[in-house]
Short mmCIF file of C-alpha atoms in Angstrom, two decimals:
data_model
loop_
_atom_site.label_atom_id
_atom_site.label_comp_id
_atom_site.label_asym_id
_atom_site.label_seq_id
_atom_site.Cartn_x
_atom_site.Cartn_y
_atom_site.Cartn_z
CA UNK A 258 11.03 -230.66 157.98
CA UNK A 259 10.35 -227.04 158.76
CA UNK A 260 7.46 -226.69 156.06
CA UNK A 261 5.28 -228.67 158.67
CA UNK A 262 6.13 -226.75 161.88
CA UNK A 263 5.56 -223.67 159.67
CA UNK A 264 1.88 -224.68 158.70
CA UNK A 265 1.55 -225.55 162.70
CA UNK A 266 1.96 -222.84 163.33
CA UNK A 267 -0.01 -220.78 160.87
CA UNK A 268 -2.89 -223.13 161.90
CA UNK A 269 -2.56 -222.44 165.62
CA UNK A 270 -4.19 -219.08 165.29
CA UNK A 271 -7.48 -221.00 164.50
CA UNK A 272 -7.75 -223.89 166.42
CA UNK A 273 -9.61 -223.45 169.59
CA UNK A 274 -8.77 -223.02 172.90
CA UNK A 275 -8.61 -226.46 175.45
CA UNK A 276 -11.72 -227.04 177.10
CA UNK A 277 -9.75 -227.81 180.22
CA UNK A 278 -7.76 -224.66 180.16
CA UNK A 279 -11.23 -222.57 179.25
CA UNK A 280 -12.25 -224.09 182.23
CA UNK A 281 -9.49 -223.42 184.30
CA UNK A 282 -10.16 -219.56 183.59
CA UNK A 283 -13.44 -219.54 184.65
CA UNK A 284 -15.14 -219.83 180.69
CA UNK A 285 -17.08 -222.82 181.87
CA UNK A 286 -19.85 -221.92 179.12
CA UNK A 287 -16.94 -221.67 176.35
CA UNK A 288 -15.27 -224.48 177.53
CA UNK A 289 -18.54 -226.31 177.26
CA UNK A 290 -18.96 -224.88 173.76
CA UNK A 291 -15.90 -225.97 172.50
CA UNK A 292 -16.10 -229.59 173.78
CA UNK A 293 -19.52 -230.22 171.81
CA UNK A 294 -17.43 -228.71 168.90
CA UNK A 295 -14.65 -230.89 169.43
CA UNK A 296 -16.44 -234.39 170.27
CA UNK A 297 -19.84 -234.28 168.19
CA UNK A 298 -20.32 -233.31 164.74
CA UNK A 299 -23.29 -231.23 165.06
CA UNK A 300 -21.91 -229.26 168.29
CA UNK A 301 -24.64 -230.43 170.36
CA UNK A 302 -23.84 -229.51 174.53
CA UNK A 303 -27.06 -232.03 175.34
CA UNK A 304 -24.76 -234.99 173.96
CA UNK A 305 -23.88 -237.29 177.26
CA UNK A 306 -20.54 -237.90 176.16
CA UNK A 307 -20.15 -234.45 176.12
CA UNK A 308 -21.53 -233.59 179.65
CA UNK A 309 -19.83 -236.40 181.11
CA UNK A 310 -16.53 -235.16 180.32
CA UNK A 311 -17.49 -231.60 181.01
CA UNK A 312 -18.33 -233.08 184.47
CA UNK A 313 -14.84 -235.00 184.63
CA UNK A 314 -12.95 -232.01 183.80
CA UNK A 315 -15.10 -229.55 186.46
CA UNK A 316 -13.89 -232.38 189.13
CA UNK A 317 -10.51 -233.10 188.26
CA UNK A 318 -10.24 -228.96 188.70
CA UNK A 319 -12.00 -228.80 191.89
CA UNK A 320 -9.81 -231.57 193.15
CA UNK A 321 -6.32 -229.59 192.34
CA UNK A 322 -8.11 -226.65 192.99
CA UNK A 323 -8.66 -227.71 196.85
CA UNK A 324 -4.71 -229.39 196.66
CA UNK A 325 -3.00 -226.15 196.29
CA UNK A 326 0.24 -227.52 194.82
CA UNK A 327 3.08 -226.67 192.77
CA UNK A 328 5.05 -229.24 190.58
CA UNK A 329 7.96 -227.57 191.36
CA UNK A 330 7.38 -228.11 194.90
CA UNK A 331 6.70 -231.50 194.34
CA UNK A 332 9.64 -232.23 192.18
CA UNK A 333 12.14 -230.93 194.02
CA UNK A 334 10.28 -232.21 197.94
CA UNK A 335 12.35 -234.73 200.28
CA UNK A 336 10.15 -237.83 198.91
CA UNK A 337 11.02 -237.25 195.16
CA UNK A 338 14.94 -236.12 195.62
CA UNK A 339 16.32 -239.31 195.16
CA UNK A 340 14.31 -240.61 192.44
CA UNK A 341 15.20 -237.16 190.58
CA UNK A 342 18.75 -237.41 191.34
CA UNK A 343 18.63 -241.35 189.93
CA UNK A 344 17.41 -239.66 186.56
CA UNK A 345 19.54 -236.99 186.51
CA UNK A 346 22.48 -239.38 187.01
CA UNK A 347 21.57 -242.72 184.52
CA UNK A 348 21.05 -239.57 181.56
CA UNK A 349 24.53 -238.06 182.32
CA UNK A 350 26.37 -241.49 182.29
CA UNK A 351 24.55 -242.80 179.14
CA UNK A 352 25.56 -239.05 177.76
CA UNK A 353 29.34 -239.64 179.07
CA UNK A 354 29.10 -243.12 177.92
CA UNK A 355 28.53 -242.56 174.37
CA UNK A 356 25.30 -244.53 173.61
CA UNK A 357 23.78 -241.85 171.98
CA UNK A 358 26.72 -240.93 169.60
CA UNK A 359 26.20 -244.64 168.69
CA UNK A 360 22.47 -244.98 168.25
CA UNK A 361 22.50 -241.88 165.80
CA UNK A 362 25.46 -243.15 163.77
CA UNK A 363 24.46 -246.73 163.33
CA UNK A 364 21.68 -245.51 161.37
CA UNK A 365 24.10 -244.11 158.72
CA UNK A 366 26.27 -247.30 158.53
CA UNK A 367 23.81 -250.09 158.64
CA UNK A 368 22.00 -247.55 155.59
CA UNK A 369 25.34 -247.80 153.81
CA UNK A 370 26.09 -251.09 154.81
CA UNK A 371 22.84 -252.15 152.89
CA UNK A 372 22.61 -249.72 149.61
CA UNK A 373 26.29 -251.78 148.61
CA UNK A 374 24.13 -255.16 147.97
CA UNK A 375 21.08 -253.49 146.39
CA UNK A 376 23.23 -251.28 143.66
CA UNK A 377 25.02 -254.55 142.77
CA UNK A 378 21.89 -256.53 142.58
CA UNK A 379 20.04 -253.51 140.22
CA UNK A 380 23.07 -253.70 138.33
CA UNK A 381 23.19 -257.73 138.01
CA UNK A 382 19.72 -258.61 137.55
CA UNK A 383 18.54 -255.53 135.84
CA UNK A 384 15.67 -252.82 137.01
CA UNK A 385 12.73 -254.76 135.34
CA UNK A 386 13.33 -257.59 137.29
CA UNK A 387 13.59 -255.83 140.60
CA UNK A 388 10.41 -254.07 139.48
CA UNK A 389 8.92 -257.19 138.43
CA UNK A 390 9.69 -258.86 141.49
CA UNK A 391 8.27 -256.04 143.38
CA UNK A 392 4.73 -255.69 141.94
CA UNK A 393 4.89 -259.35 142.55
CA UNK A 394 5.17 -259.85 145.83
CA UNK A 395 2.51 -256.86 146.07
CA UNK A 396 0.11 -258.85 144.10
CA UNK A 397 0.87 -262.10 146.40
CA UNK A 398 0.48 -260.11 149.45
CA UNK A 399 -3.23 -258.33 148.39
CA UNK A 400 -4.49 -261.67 147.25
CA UNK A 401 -3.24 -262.91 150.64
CA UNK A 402 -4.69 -260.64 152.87
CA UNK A 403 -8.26 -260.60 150.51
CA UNK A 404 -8.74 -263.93 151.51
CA UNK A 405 -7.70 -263.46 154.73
CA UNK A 406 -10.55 -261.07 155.28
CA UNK A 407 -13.32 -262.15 153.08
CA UNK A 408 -12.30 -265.94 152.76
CA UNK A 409 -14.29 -268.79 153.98
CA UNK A 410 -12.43 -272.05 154.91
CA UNK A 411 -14.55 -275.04 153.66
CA UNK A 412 -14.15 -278.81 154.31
CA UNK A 413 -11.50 -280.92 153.28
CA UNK A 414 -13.62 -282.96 151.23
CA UNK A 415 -14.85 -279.87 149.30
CA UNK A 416 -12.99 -279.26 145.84
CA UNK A 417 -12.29 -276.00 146.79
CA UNK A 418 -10.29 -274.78 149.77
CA UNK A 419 -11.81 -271.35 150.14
CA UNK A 420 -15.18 -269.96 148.86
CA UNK A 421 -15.89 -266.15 148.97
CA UNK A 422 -19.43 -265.22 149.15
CA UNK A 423 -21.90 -262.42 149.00
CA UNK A 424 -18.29 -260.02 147.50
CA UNK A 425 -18.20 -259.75 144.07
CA UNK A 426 -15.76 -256.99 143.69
CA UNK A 427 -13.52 -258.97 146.07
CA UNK A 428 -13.58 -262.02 143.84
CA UNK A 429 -13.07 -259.95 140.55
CA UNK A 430 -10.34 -258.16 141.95
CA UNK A 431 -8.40 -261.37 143.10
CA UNK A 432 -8.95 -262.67 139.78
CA UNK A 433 -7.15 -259.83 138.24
CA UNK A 434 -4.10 -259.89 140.85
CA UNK A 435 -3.82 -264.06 139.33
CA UNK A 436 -4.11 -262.71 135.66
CA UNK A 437 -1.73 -259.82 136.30
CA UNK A 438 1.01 -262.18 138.33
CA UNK A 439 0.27 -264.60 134.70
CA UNK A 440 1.16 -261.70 132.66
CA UNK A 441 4.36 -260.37 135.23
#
């Protein structure tokens, strides 16, 4: 799990800065810069997608530019107390309460719970089977959803349910999921 964070990390030396927090320090043309870098593929400032957020950023940082206010101030004023204090209070009693200590553990016993079955059904039926069975069910599933997609639903007075048009590779490739369930 650590190999992950690790590259993360590595990589955060290249990425580029926010545009918002470019813009928040004044780099407006940076910020500008790195949003055409970051929403078109040929970096292109002129794009209107582009300027349009560039423009929704500049306001959204006049706005809490002109509010002046501090989230601590906020969190902690008379209007928000309560609803803090609720939070603070449902989290300690759900802590106290154990709920946690159950949600984490039930994943190891419902994951034993289950393997007890499965070894004595590899064990019964044998691992060909199960493999068998497997690639089956596969096979059903991507002939299922290919005619799903590309299937046409004909009359009922048509000899054939379902026609596929116009995909060859589509057709071919359901024909060999029928000849490979044949040969399974």
């Amino acid at each position: 799990q650590a190999v992950p964070a690790i590259i993360l990390l590595i990589g955060l030396f290249w990425f580029p800065y926010s545009p918002r927090w470019l813009a928040s320090k004044d780099s407006w043309d940076e910020a500008l810069l790195v949003l055409a870098f970051l929403r078109t593929a040929s970096c292109n400032i002129n794009n209107p997608l582009v300027l349009a957020e560039y423009k929704e950023i500049e306001g959204q940082l006049r706005l809490e530019g002109n509010e002046e206010s501090n989230w601590l101030h906020e969190l902690l004023s008379r209007k928000m107390r309560k609803r803090v204090f609720l939070v603070i209070i449902i989290h300690v009693c759900q802590f106290i309460s154990g709920i946690p200590l159950i949600v984490i553990t039930l994943l190891y016993i419902i994951t034993t719970l289950m393997s007890i079955p499965s070894v004595g059904w590899i064990d019964q039926w044998g691992r060909s089977l199960l493999v068998r069975a497997i690639l089956f069910g596969f096979l059903q599933f991507l002939i299922g959803g290919l005619f799903r997609q590309y299937g046409l639903t004909l009359s009922q007075t048509s000899h054939s349910p379902w026609k596929i048009d116009d995909h060859p590779a589509v057709t071919r490739t359901i024909q060999a999921g029928y000849y490979l369930n044949l040969m399974i």
